[in-house]
Coordinates of C-alpha atoms and ligand atoms in Angstrom, one line a residue:
M160 CA 23.6 38.2 -57.1
S161 CA 23.9 40.0 -60.5
S162 CA 26.4 42.8 -60.7
I163 CA 24.2 44.6 -63.2
V164 CA 21.7 46.8 -61.4
E165 CA 18.7 48.1 -63.4
L166 CA 15.5 49.8 -62.3
S167 CA 13.5 46.9 -63.7
S168 CA 15.2 44.7 -61.1
L169 CA 13.0 46.2 -58.4
E170 CA 9.9 45.1 -60.2
E171 CA 11.3 41.6 -60.8
L172 CA 12.4 41.2 -57.2
T173 CA 9.2 42.5 -55.6
L174 CA 6.9 40.6 -58.0
N175 CA 8.7 37.3 -57.4
A176 CA 9.6 37.6 -53.8
E177 CA 8.2 34.3 -52.8
Q178 CA 10.1 32.3 -55.4
I179 CA 13.3 34.3 -54.8
Q180 CA 13.2 33.6 -51.1
D181 CA 12.5 29.9 -51.7
D182 CA 15.4 29.6 -54.1
L183 CA 17.7 31.5 -51.7
L184 CA 16.9 29.2 -48.8
E185 CA 17.6 26.2 -51.0
K186 CA 20.9 27.7 -52.0
I187 CA 21.8 28.5 -48.4
L188 CA 21.0 25.0 -47.2
R189 CA 22.9 23.4 -50.0
L190 CA 25.9 25.5 -49.0
N191 CA 25.6 25.3 -45.2
S192 CA 23.7 22.2 -44.1
N193 CA 26.9 20.4 -43.4
T194 CA 28.3 23.0 -41.1
E195 CA 28.9 21.9 -37.5
Y196 CA 26.2 24.3 -36.4
L197 CA 23.4 23.1 -38.7
R198 CA 24.4 19.4 -38.6
R199 CA 23.2 19.3 -35.0
F200 CA 19.7 20.0 -36.3
L201 CA 19.6 18.8 -39.9
H202 CA 22.0 15.9 -39.9
G203 CA 23.2 16.9 -43.3
S204 CA 19.7 17.3 -44.9
N205 CA 18.9 20.2 -47.2
D206 CA 15.2 19.9 -46.5
K207 CA 13.5 23.3 -46.1
E208 CA 10.7 22.1 -44.0
L209 CA 13.1 20.3 -41.7
F210 CA 15.1 23.5 -41.4
K211 CA 12.0 25.3 -40.2
K212 CA 11.0 22.5 -37.9
N213 CA 14.3 21.7 -36.3
V214 CA 16.5 24.8 -36.4
P215 CA 15.9 26.9 -33.3
L216 CA 15.7 30.7 -33.3
A217 CA 19.0 32.1 -32.2
N218 CA 20.4 35.2 -30.6
Y219 CA 24.0 36.3 -30.4
E220 CA 24.8 34.3 -27.3
D221 CA 23.8 31.1 -29.2
V222 CA 26.1 31.7 -32.1
K223 CA 28.9 33.5 -30.4
P224 CA 30.9 30.4 -29.4
Y225 CA 30.9 29.3 -33.1
I226 CA 31.8 32.8 -34.4
E227 CA 34.6 33.1 -31.8
R228 CA 36.0 29.7 -32.8
V229 CA 36.2 30.8 -36.4
A230 CA 37.7 34.1 -35.4
N231 CA 40.3 32.2 -33.4
G232 CA 41.4 30.2 -36.4
E233 CA 39.1 27.1 -36.7
P234 CA 37.8 26.4 -40.2
S235 CA 34.9 28.5 -41.6
D236 CA 32.8 25.4 -42.1
L237 CA 31.9 25.4 -38.5
I238 CA 29.2 27.9 -39.4
S239 CA 29.5 28.6 -43.1
G240 CA 29.8 26.4 -46.2
G241 CA 31.4 29.3 -48.0
P242 CA 34.6 31.0 -47.0
V243 CA 34.5 33.4 -44.1
T244 CA 37.1 36.0 -45.0
R245 CA 36.1 38.9 -42.7
F246 CA 33.8 40.0 -40.0
F247 CA 31.4 42.9 -39.7
R248 CA 31.4 44.6 -36.4
S249 CA 28.1 46.1 -35.1
S250 CA 28.1 49.6 -33.8
G251 CA 26.9 48.4 -30.3
T252 CA 25.2 51.7 -29.8
S253 CA 21.7 50.7 -30.8
G254 CA 21.4 47.3 -29.1
G255 CA 24.0 47.2 -26.4
K256 CA 27.2 45.2 -26.8
Q257 CA 29.2 45.1 -30.0
K258 CA 29.1 41.9 -31.9
I259 CA 31.0 40.5 -34.9
F260 CA 29.4 38.6 -37.8
P261 CA 31.1 36.3 -40.3
V262 CA 30.9 37.4 -43.9
N263 CA 32.9 37.4 -47.2
D264 CA 33.1 39.7 -50.2
E265 CA 29.6 38.6 -51.3
A266 CA 28.1 40.6 -48.3
I267 CA 29.9 43.7 -49.6
E268 CA 28.4 43.1 -53.1
Q269 CA 24.9 42.7 -51.5
L270 CA 25.3 46.0 -49.8
G271 CA 26.5 47.6 -53.0
Y272 CA 23.7 46.1 -54.9
V273 CA 21.0 47.4 -52.6
L274 CA 22.6 50.9 -52.5
A275 CA 22.8 51.0 -56.3
L276 CA 19.2 49.9 -56.7
R277 CA 18.2 52.6 -54.1
S278 CA 20.1 55.2 -56.1
L279 CA 18.3 54.3 -59.3
V280 CA 14.9 54.7 -57.5
M281 CA 16.0 58.1 -56.2
S282 CA 17.1 59.2 -59.6
K283 CA 13.7 58.1 -61.0
H284 CA 11.9 60.4 -58.5
F285 CA 14.3 63.3 -58.7
S286 CA 15.0 63.7 -62.4
D287 CA 12.9 63.8 -65.5
N288 CA 14.7 61.1 -67.4
G289 CA 16.1 58.9 -64.6
V290 CA 19.6 60.3 -65.1
E291 CA 20.7 62.7 -62.4
Q292 CA 23.4 65.3 -63.0
G293 CA 25.5 66.9 -60.4
K294 CA 27.5 65.6 -57.4
T295 CA 26.8 64.0 -54.1
M296 CA 28.2 65.5 -50.9
E297 CA 28.1 62.8 -48.3
F298 CA 29.9 62.5 -45.0
H299 CA 31.4 59.0 -45.0
Y300 CA 34.1 57.7 -42.7
T301 CA 36.2 54.6 -42.2
K302 CA 38.2 53.3 -39.3
P303 CA 41.3 51.2 -39.4
E304 CA 40.3 47.5 -39.4
S305 CA 41.3 45.3 -36.5
T306 CA 42.1 41.6 -37.0
T307 CA 40.9 38.4 -35.3
P308 CA 43.5 36.2 -33.6
S309 CA 43.5 34.2 -36.9
G310 CA 44.3 37.4 -38.9
L311 CA 40.9 38.0 -40.5
P312 CA 39.8 41.7 -40.8
V313 CA 37.1 43.1 -38.5
A314 CA 35.4 46.3 -39.4
A315 CA 32.0 48.0 -39.5
A316 CA 30.0 47.1 -42.7
F317 CA 30.4 50.6 -44.2
T318 CA 34.1 50.7 -43.5
S319 CA 34.5 47.3 -45.2
F320 CA 32.3 48.6 -48.1
F321 CA 34.3 51.8 -48.7
K322 CA 37.6 50.0 -48.4
S323 CA 36.6 47.2 -50.8
D324 CA 37.6 46.7 -54.4
Y325 CA 33.9 46.5 -55.1
F326 CA 33.5 50.2 -54.1
K327 CA 36.7 51.2 -56.0
N328 CA 35.5 49.4 -59.2
R329 CA 31.8 49.9 -58.7
P330 CA 29.9 49.7 -62.0
S331 CA 27.9 52.9 -61.6
K332 CA 30.1 55.5 -60.1
S333 CA 28.1 58.3 -58.4
Q334 CA 30.1 61.5 -58.4
Y335 CA 31.1 62.3 -54.9
T336 CA 32.5 65.8 -54.1
S337 CA 35.1 64.1 -51.8
P338 CA 37.9 61.9 -53.2
H339 CA 38.2 58.4 -52.0
Q340 CA 41.3 59.3 -49.9
V341 CA 39.1 61.5 -47.7
I342 CA 36.7 58.6 -46.9
L343 CA 39.7 56.3 -46.2
C344 CA 41.5 58.8 -43.9
P345 CA 41.8 57.0 -40.5
D346 CA 41.5 60.4 -38.6
N347 CA 37.7 61.2 -38.8
K348 CA 38.3 64.8 -37.9
Q349 CA 40.5 65.3 -40.8
S350 CA 38.0 63.5 -43.0
L351 CA 35.2 65.7 -41.9
Y352 CA 37.1 68.9 -42.5
C353 CA 38.1 67.7 -45.9
H354 CA 34.6 66.6 -46.8
L355 CA 33.5 70.2 -46.1
L356 CA 36.3 71.8 -47.9
C357 CA 35.7 69.7 -51.0
G358 CA 31.9 70.2 -50.8
L359 CA 32.2 74.0 -50.4
S360 CA 34.7 74.2 -53.2
Q361 CA 32.3 72.5 -55.6
R362 CA 29.1 74.1 -54.1
D363 CA 27.5 74.7 -57.5
E364 CA 27.6 71.1 -58.4
V365 CA 26.1 69.6 -55.3
V366 CA 22.6 68.2 -55.8
R367 CA 22.5 65.6 -53.1
F368 CA 23.6 66.1 -49.5
G369 CA 23.8 63.3 -46.9
A370 CA 25.4 60.7 -44.7
T371 CA 24.5 57.1 -43.8
F372 CA 22.8 58.2 -40.5
A373 CA 21.3 61.6 -39.7
H374 CA 23.5 61.9 -36.6
A375 CA 26.6 62.3 -38.8
L376 CA 24.9 65.0 -40.8
V377 CA 23.9 67.1 -37.8
R378 CA 27.4 66.8 -36.4
A379 CA 28.9 67.9 -39.7
I380 CA 26.8 71.0 -39.8
D381 CA 27.7 71.7 -36.2
F382 CA 31.4 71.3 -37.1
L383 CA 31.0 73.7 -40.0
E384 CA 29.5 76.3 -37.7
S385 CA 32.7 76.2 -35.6
N386 CA 35.2 76.0 -38.5
W387 CA 33.8 77.9 -41.4
K388 CA 36.3 80.8 -41.0
E389 CA 39.2 78.4 -41.3
L390 CA 37.6 76.6 -44.3
C391 CA 37.0 80.0 -46.0
G392 CA 40.7 80.9 -45.3
N393 CA 41.8 77.7 -47.1
I394 CA 39.6 78.4 -50.1
R395 CA 40.7 82.1 -50.2
L396 CA 44.4 81.1 -50.3
G397 CA 44.0 77.8 -52.2
H398 CA 45.9 76.1 -49.3
V399 CA 44.8 73.3 -47.1
S400 CA 45.4 73.8 -43.3
E401 CA 48.6 72.4 -42.0
W402 CA 46.9 70.2 -39.5
I403 CA 45.5 68.1 -42.3
T404 CA 48.6 65.8 -42.2
D405 CA 47.1 62.8 -43.9
L406 CA 49.0 62.8 -47.2
G407 CA 46.2 61.2 -49.2
C408 CA 43.8 63.9 -48.0
R409 CA 46.3 66.7 -48.5
S410 CA 47.2 66.0 -52.1
S411 CA 43.7 65.0 -53.3
V412 CA 41.9 67.9 -51.6
S413 CA 44.6 70.4 -52.7
A414 CA 43.9 69.3 -56.3
I415 CA 40.1 69.8 -55.8
I416 CA 40.3 73.3 -54.3
G417 CA 42.7 74.3 -57.0
G418 CA 44.2 77.8 -56.7
P419 CA 43.2 80.7 -54.5
N420 CA 39.5 81.6 -54.9
P421 CA 38.7 84.8 -52.9
E422 CA 35.3 85.3 -54.6
L423 CA 34.0 81.9 -53.4
A424 CA 35.5 82.5 -50.0
D425 CA 33.7 85.8 -49.8
L426 CA 30.4 84.2 -50.8
I427 CA 30.6 81.5 -48.2
E428 CA 31.7 83.9 -45.5
Q429 CA 28.7 86.1 -46.2
E430 CA 26.3 83.2 -45.8
C431 CA 28.0 81.8 -42.7
S432 CA 28.1 85.2 -41.0
H433 CA 24.3 85.4 -40.9
K434 CA 23.1 85.5 -37.3
S435 CA 20.7 82.7 -38.0
W436 CA 21.8 79.4 -39.5
E437 CA 18.3 78.6 -40.6
G438 CA 18.5 77.2 -44.2
I439 CA 22.3 77.2 -44.2
V440 CA 22.5 74.0 -46.3
T441 CA 20.4 75.5 -49.1
R442 CA 22.2 78.8 -48.9
L443 CA 25.6 77.2 -49.2
W444 CA 24.6 74.5 -51.7
P445 CA 21.8 76.2 -53.6
K446 CA 21.3 73.4 -56.1
A447 CA 20.8 70.7 -53.5
K448 CA 17.5 68.9 -54.1
R449 CA 17.4 66.5 -51.2
I450 CA 19.0 65.3 -48.0
E451 CA 19.6 61.5 -47.8
C452 CA 20.3 59.7 -44.6
V453 CA 18.5 57.3 -42.2
L454 CA 15.9 59.3 -40.3
T455 CA 13.9 56.6 -38.7
G456 CA 14.2 54.9 -35.3
Q457 CA 16.8 56.6 -33.2
M458 CA 17.5 59.1 -36.0
A459 CA 14.0 60.5 -36.0
Q460 CA 15.1 62.9 -33.2
Y461 CA 17.2 64.9 -35.8
I462 CA 14.3 65.6 -38.2
P463 CA 13.4 69.1 -36.7
I464 CA 17.0 70.2 -36.7
L465 CA 17.6 69.1 -40.2
D466 CA 14.4 70.8 -41.3
F467 CA 15.8 74.0 -39.8
Y468 CA 19.3 73.7 -41.4
C469 CA 18.0 72.5 -44.7
N470 CA 15.1 74.8 -45.2
K471 CA 12.6 71.9 -45.5
L472 CA 14.4 70.3 -48.5
P473 CA 13.0 66.7 -48.9
L474 CA 14.5 64.6 -46.2
V475 CA 14.8 61.1 -47.6
S476 CA 15.3 58.2 -45.3
T477 CA 17.1 55.7 -47.4
V478 CA 18.0 52.2 -46.3
Y479 CA 17.4 49.8 -43.5
G480 CA 20.1 47.3 -42.7
S481 CA 22.4 46.0 -40.0
S482 CA 25.7 44.2 -39.7
E483 CA 23.7 40.9 -39.9
S484 CA 22.1 41.7 -43.3
I485 CA 20.9 44.4 -45.5
F486 CA 17.1 44.4 -45.4
G487 CA 15.6 46.9 -47.7
F488 CA 15.2 50.5 -48.8
N489 CA 12.6 53.3 -49.2
V490 CA 11.0 53.1 -52.6
D491 CA 8.9 56.2 -52.0
P492 CA 11.5 58.8 -51.4
L493 CA 9.1 61.8 -51.5
C494 CA 7.1 60.6 -48.5
K495 CA 7.5 62.4 -45.2
P496 CA 10.4 61.0 -43.0
Q497 CA 7.8 60.2 -40.3
D498 CA 6.0 58.0 -42.7
V499 CA 8.9 56.0 -44.2
S500 CA 8.6 52.3 -44.8
Y501 CA 11.2 50.0 -46.1
T502 CA 10.6 47.5 -48.9
F503 CA 12.5 44.3 -48.2
V504 CA 14.9 43.1 -50.9
P505 CA 14.3 39.4 -51.2
N506 CA 17.6 38.2 -52.6
T507 CA 19.9 39.3 -49.8
S508 CA 19.0 36.9 -46.9
Y509 CA 16.2 34.5 -46.1
F510 CA 13.7 36.4 -44.0
E511 CA 11.2 35.1 -41.5
F512 CA 9.1 37.1 -39.1
L513 CA 8.2 36.4 -35.5
P514 CA 5.0 38.1 -34.4
V515 CA 5.6 40.3 -31.4
D516 CA 2.6 38.8 -29.6
H517 CA 3.8 35.2 -30.2
E518 CA 3.3 34.3 -26.5
G519 CA 5.9 31.6 -26.7
D520 CA 4.3 30.0 -29.8
M521 CA 7.3 29.8 -32.1
T522 CA 5.3 28.1 -34.8
S523 CA 3.6 31.5 -35.4
I524 CA 6.7 32.6 -37.3
V525 CA 5.9 33.5 -41.0
D526 CA 7.8 33.9 -44.2
L527 CA 8.4 37.3 -45.8
V528 CA 5.4 37.2 -48.1
N529 CA 3.0 35.9 -45.4
V530 CA 3.2 38.8 -43.0
K531 CA -0.1 40.6 -42.3
L532 CA -0.8 44.2 -42.8
G533 CA -0.8 46.2 -39.6
C534 CA 0.9 43.5 -37.6
Y535 CA 4.2 43.8 -35.6
Y536 CA 7.1 41.4 -36.1
E537 CA 10.7 40.8 -35.3
P538 CA 12.7 39.9 -38.3
V539 CA 14.6 36.6 -38.2
V540 CA 17.5 36.2 -40.6
T541 CA 19.2 33.3 -42.3
S542 CA 22.2 34.6 -44.1
C543 CA 24.4 33.1 -46.7
F544 CA 27.3 33.5 -44.3
G545 CA 26.4 31.4 -41.3
L546 CA 23.5 33.0 -39.4
N547 CA 20.6 30.7 -39.1
R548 CA 17.2 31.9 -37.9
Y549 CA 18.9 34.8 -36.1
L550 CA 16.7 37.2 -34.2
I551 CA 17.6 40.8 -35.2
G552 CA 16.1 42.5 -32.2
D553 CA 14.1 45.2 -34.1
I554 CA 10.4 45.5 -34.1
L555 CA 8.7 46.4 -37.4
E556 CA 5.2 47.0 -38.5
V557 CA 3.8 45.9 -41.8
T558 CA 2.5 49.0 -43.6
G559 CA 1.8 47.8 -47.1
F560 CA 3.1 45.9 -50.1
Y561 CA 5.1 46.9 -53.1
N562 CA 4.0 44.3 -55.7
N563 CA 4.2 41.1 -53.6
T564 CA 6.8 42.3 -51.2
P565 CA 5.9 43.7 -47.8
Q566 CA 7.0 47.1 -46.6
F567 CA 7.8 47.8 -43.0
R568 CA 7.9 50.7 -40.7
F569 CA 10.8 50.6 -38.2
V570 CA 9.1 50.8 -34.8
R571 CA 11.9 50.3 -32.2
R572 CA 14.7 48.1 -30.9
K573 CA 13.2 45.2 -28.9
N574 CA 15.2 45.5 -25.8
M575 CA 15.7 49.2 -25.4
V576 CA 13.3 50.3 -22.8
L577 CA 13.3 52.6 -19.9
S578 CA 11.8 51.2 -16.7
V579 CA 12.2 52.1 -13.0
E580 CA 9.2 50.2 -11.6
T581 CA 7.2 47.6 -13.6
E582 CA 6.3 50.0 -16.4
T583 CA 8.0 49.8 -19.8
T584 CA 8.6 52.8 -21.9
T585 CA 9.9 51.7 -25.3
E586 CA 12.1 53.6 -27.8
D587 CA 9.0 54.3 -29.8
D588 CA 7.2 55.8 -26.7
I589 CA 10.3 57.9 -26.0
L590 CA 10.5 59.3 -29.5
K591 CA 6.8 60.1 -29.7
A592 CA 7.1 61.9 -26.4
L593 CA 10.2 63.7 -27.5
A594 CA 8.5 64.9 -30.7
R595 CA 5.8 66.6 -28.6
A596 CA 8.3 68.1 -26.2
T597 CA 10.4 69.5 -29.0
F598 CA 7.2 71.2 -30.2
V599 CA 7.1 73.0 -26.8
L600 CA 10.7 73.9 -27.2
E601 CA 9.9 75.5 -30.6
S602 CA 8.3 78.4 -28.8
S603 CA 11.6 79.3 -27.2
N604 CA 14.8 80.2 -29.1
L605 CA 16.3 76.7 -28.4
M606 CA 16.9 73.7 -30.5
L607 CA 17.5 70.2 -29.3
M608 CA 20.8 68.9 -30.8
D609 CA 20.9 65.5 -29.2
F610 CA 19.5 63.6 -26.3
T611 CA 19.6 60.3 -24.4
S612 CA 17.9 59.0 -21.3
S613 CA 18.4 56.7 -18.4
A614 CA 16.5 55.2 -15.5
D615 CA 17.8 56.5 -12.2
I616 CA 17.0 54.0 -9.5
S617 CA 19.8 55.1 -7.1
T618 CA 17.1 56.7 -4.9
F619 CA 13.5 55.8 -4.2
P620 CA 11.3 56.5 -6.0
G621 CA 13.3 55.9 -9.2
H622 CA 12.8 58.4 -12.0
Y623 CA 13.7 59.0 -15.7
V624 CA 16.5 61.3 -16.6
F625 CA 16.7 62.9 -20.0
Y626 CA 20.0 64.5 -21.0
W627 CA 19.5 67.2 -23.5
E628 CA 22.1 69.2 -25.4
L629 CA 20.5 72.5 -26.5
K630 CA 21.6 75.2 -28.8
G631 CA 20.3 78.7 -29.5
K632 CA 18.8 79.2 -33.0
E633 CA 21.1 82.1 -33.6
V634 CA 24.9 81.6 -33.9
N635 CA 26.8 82.5 -30.7
D636 CA 23.6 82.9 -28.7
V637 CA 24.3 82.7 -25.0
L638 CA 22.2 79.7 -23.9
V639 CA 19.3 81.1 -21.9
L640 CA 17.4 78.3 -20.3
D641 CA 13.9 79.4 -19.7
E642 CA 12.7 77.5 -16.7
K643 CA 9.0 77.6 -17.6
T644 CA 9.7 76.1 -21.1
L645 CA 11.9 73.3 -19.8
M646 CA 9.5 72.5 -17.0
G647 CA 6.8 72.4 -19.7
C648 CA 8.9 70.0 -21.7
C649 CA 9.2 67.7 -18.6
Y650 CA 5.4 67.8 -18.2
V651 CA 4.7 67.0 -21.9
L652 CA 7.2 64.1 -21.8
E653 CA 5.5 62.6 -18.8
E654 CA 2.0 63.3 -20.1
S655 CA 2.9 61.3 -23.3
F656 CA 4.0 58.1 -21.6
G657 CA 1.8 55.1 -21.1
S658 CA -1.0 54.9 -18.5
T659 CA 1.1 52.6 -16.2
Y660 CA 3.8 55.2 -16.0
R661 CA 1.3 58.0 -15.3
L662 CA -0.5 56.0 -12.6
K663 CA 2.8 55.1 -10.8
R664 CA 3.9 58.6 -11.1
R665 CA 0.7 59.9 -9.5
T666 CA 0.9 57.4 -6.7
G667 CA 4.5 58.3 -6.0
L668 CA 6.0 55.0 -7.2
I669 CA 7.9 56.9 -9.9
G670 CA 9.5 60.2 -9.2
A671 CA 9.4 63.3 -11.3
L672 CA 11.1 63.0 -14.7
E673 CA 14.2 65.2 -14.9
I674 CA 15.7 67.0 -17.9
R675 CA 19.4 67.6 -17.3
V676 CA 20.7 70.1 -19.8
V677 CA 24.4 69.4 -20.7
E678 CA 27.1 71.7 -22.0
Q679 CA 27.4 72.0 -25.8
G680 CA 29.8 69.4 -27.2
T681 CA 28.8 66.8 -24.6
F682 CA 27.3 64.5 -27.1
N683 CA 30.5 64.8 -29.2
S684 CA 32.3 63.5 -26.1
L685 CA 29.8 60.7 -25.8
T686 CA 30.4 59.8 -29.5
D687 CA 34.1 59.8 -28.9
Y688 CA 33.6 57.6 -25.9
F689 CA 31.7 55.0 -27.9
I690 CA 34.2 55.3 -30.8
S691 CA 37.1 54.7 -28.5
R692 CA 35.4 51.5 -27.5
G693 CA 35.2 50.3 -31.1
S694 CA 32.1 51.9 -32.7
S695 CA 32.5 53.3 -36.1
R696 CA 31.6 57.0 -36.7
A697 CA 29.7 56.1 -39.9
Q698 CA 27.3 53.8 -38.1
Y699 CA 27.2 55.6 -34.8
K700 CA 23.7 56.1 -33.3
T701 CA 23.3 57.9 -30.0
P702 CA 21.7 55.4 -27.8
L703 CA 18.2 56.4 -26.7
C704 CA 18.8 54.9 -23.3
I705 CA 22.1 54.7 -21.5
N706 CA 22.7 52.0 -18.9
S707 CA 26.5 52.0 -18.7
S708 CA 27.9 53.9 -15.8
E709 CA 30.9 55.0 -17.8
A710 CA 28.7 56.5 -20.5
S711 CA 26.6 58.2 -17.9
A712 CA 29.7 59.7 -16.3
V713 CA 30.5 61.4 -19.6
L714 CA 27.2 63.1 -19.4
E715 CA 27.0 63.7 -15.6
N716 CA 30.3 65.7 -15.7
K717 CA 28.7 68.2 -18.1
V718 CA 25.3 68.9 -16.5
L719 CA 24.6 72.6 -16.6
A720 CA 21.1 72.7 -15.1
R721 CA 18.3 70.4 -14.0
F722 CA 14.5 70.7 -14.5
H723 CA 11.4 68.8 -13.5
S724 CA 7.8 69.4 -13.6
E725 CA 6.0 70.4 -10.4
K726 CA 2.7 68.6 -11.4
S727 CA 2.1 65.0 -12.1
P728 CA 0.8 64.0 -15.5
P729 CA -3.0 63.4 -15.8
L730 CA -4.3 59.8 -15.6
D731 CA -6.7 60.1 -18.4
L732 CA -5.7 61.9 -21.6
Ligands
LIG955 P1 24.6 48.1 -36.8 O1 24.6 46.6 -37.1 O2 25.4 48.5 -35.7 O3 24.8 48.9 -38.0 O4 23.1 48.4 -36.3 C1 22.0 47.9 -36.9 C2 20.8 48.5 -36.3 O5 20.6 49.9 -36.5 C3 19.5 47.9 -36.8 O6 19.2 46.6 -36.2 C4 18.5 48.9 -36.4 O7 18.2 48.8 -35.0 C5 19.3 50.2 -36.6 N1 18.9 50.7 -38.0 C6 19.6 50.5 -39.1 N2 19.0 51.1 -40.2 C7 17.9 51.7 -39.6 C8 16.8 52.4 -40.2 N3 16.7 52.7 -41.5 N4 15.9 52.9 -39.3 C9 15.9 52.6 -38.0 N5 16.9 51.9 -37.4 C10 17.9 51.5 -38.2

């Protein structure tokens, strides 16, 4: 992969996707066909047709024994012809359990390449001459790496990226408001505070505002709401709070805030003291032109609240990737976040697509350039680092083509469904229903900060439970839960679900859906719970459905009130 990233690369890649994919598969097979894993199916052959005929589709359980053997010190060539020098750890909050995937520095370069190409596309859309001035204020975090028994580092992809020499020496350095030390700080609360302090100190230079996932952005604004007085105090006196004990953060942030700045502190104080925080981002960072973060899939729930805080600045959903591979990015940044599709980048991994309705016919799998418009597929990845025909577990819809390369809408995770009877309510169903329910909420003074759901089958009939964390639109509002509105939300959620759900609900096989409103800060506790179990803050995604009893307990302990609708949803809409 070239280290030089130019805007013209996007045209070259997307025009020649078929050839690039073909060459990539050839390269991968030359490198990996003699691994213990592939030898079983290919007997050392590099033949691409044989690869497609003989190598089975795999999920994590199939490759786990090999990955674990390498992690325990056996040679890399069990799974990969190239060296395995580290592992990426998945967040485990989108698809269940955490997993680790073998990689080396080339995976970090791939990620860097796609991020740099994406930045060039953004600059093309948001500046007259393709060159953007100003700084980026982004909330990035890292976590200390763990090591495998054989001593190889294990970390989330973004932690590995930000800690890498590639990032330090990256060819095109976008100007972040935060110094590298803040991203590298192992204490994420100190990082967050320092990100805000640096961003506020340089408020006139900030033109881009974001995070990897929308969740991190919403949490950052929430933290600002609780801590702005202290931040202003630091700016006023030119002194970083004593609890920022990380030496790298202290010295680098002190240098950025410079000396005392009472005028700036007054200005920020004035904006933050407004009773309503509507548009707070544009008021504090008046030159910000866009918000960048992932806003599709599980992150779509944060669109209304970001619209509220950011005064309808363009919300740009950026990249689509996973610990297994980076897939693609959004080449049309000005489209609405609800309409985002991702254009696959054909030189990262070899991609195949399994139609959702394959009905057991595995030969219906197609190459990247052969997917059909309007059809739904699960991506299957063959990476340079030892994954072969690996099922990613996401469902995507083909929405168009950029040159010869398909573009996909993220639909949902494959296995994340709510079900208490025989009905299945998918992530997509949940998010669509939620969007309608938040519309009902709009009429009240409440905003939905975060949510998750679970299927309660402890009693008959089983029913769906939605945990909602709500907040008043005005700062320090006492939370007044209007029963009629919340019952209305329950009704709209149920009304939006599929016909099987509604039928079973009417016939009493499914009980009334419940909204359980939890105390403010509950979802922070849930995040902390998942992070204590190994997730990284940067890649954290609140699961749309919870099925672990420990995670449920975090929520159950904080329930303030329960609501359900008194009428069943209609059968016909
Ligand atoms: P992880 O490997 O833990 O970072 O999780 C990867 C998963 O996050 C993907 O398989 C998707 O389910 C989800 N994900 C990543 N990027 C996006 C995106 N742009 N839109 C929706 N979901 C995403």
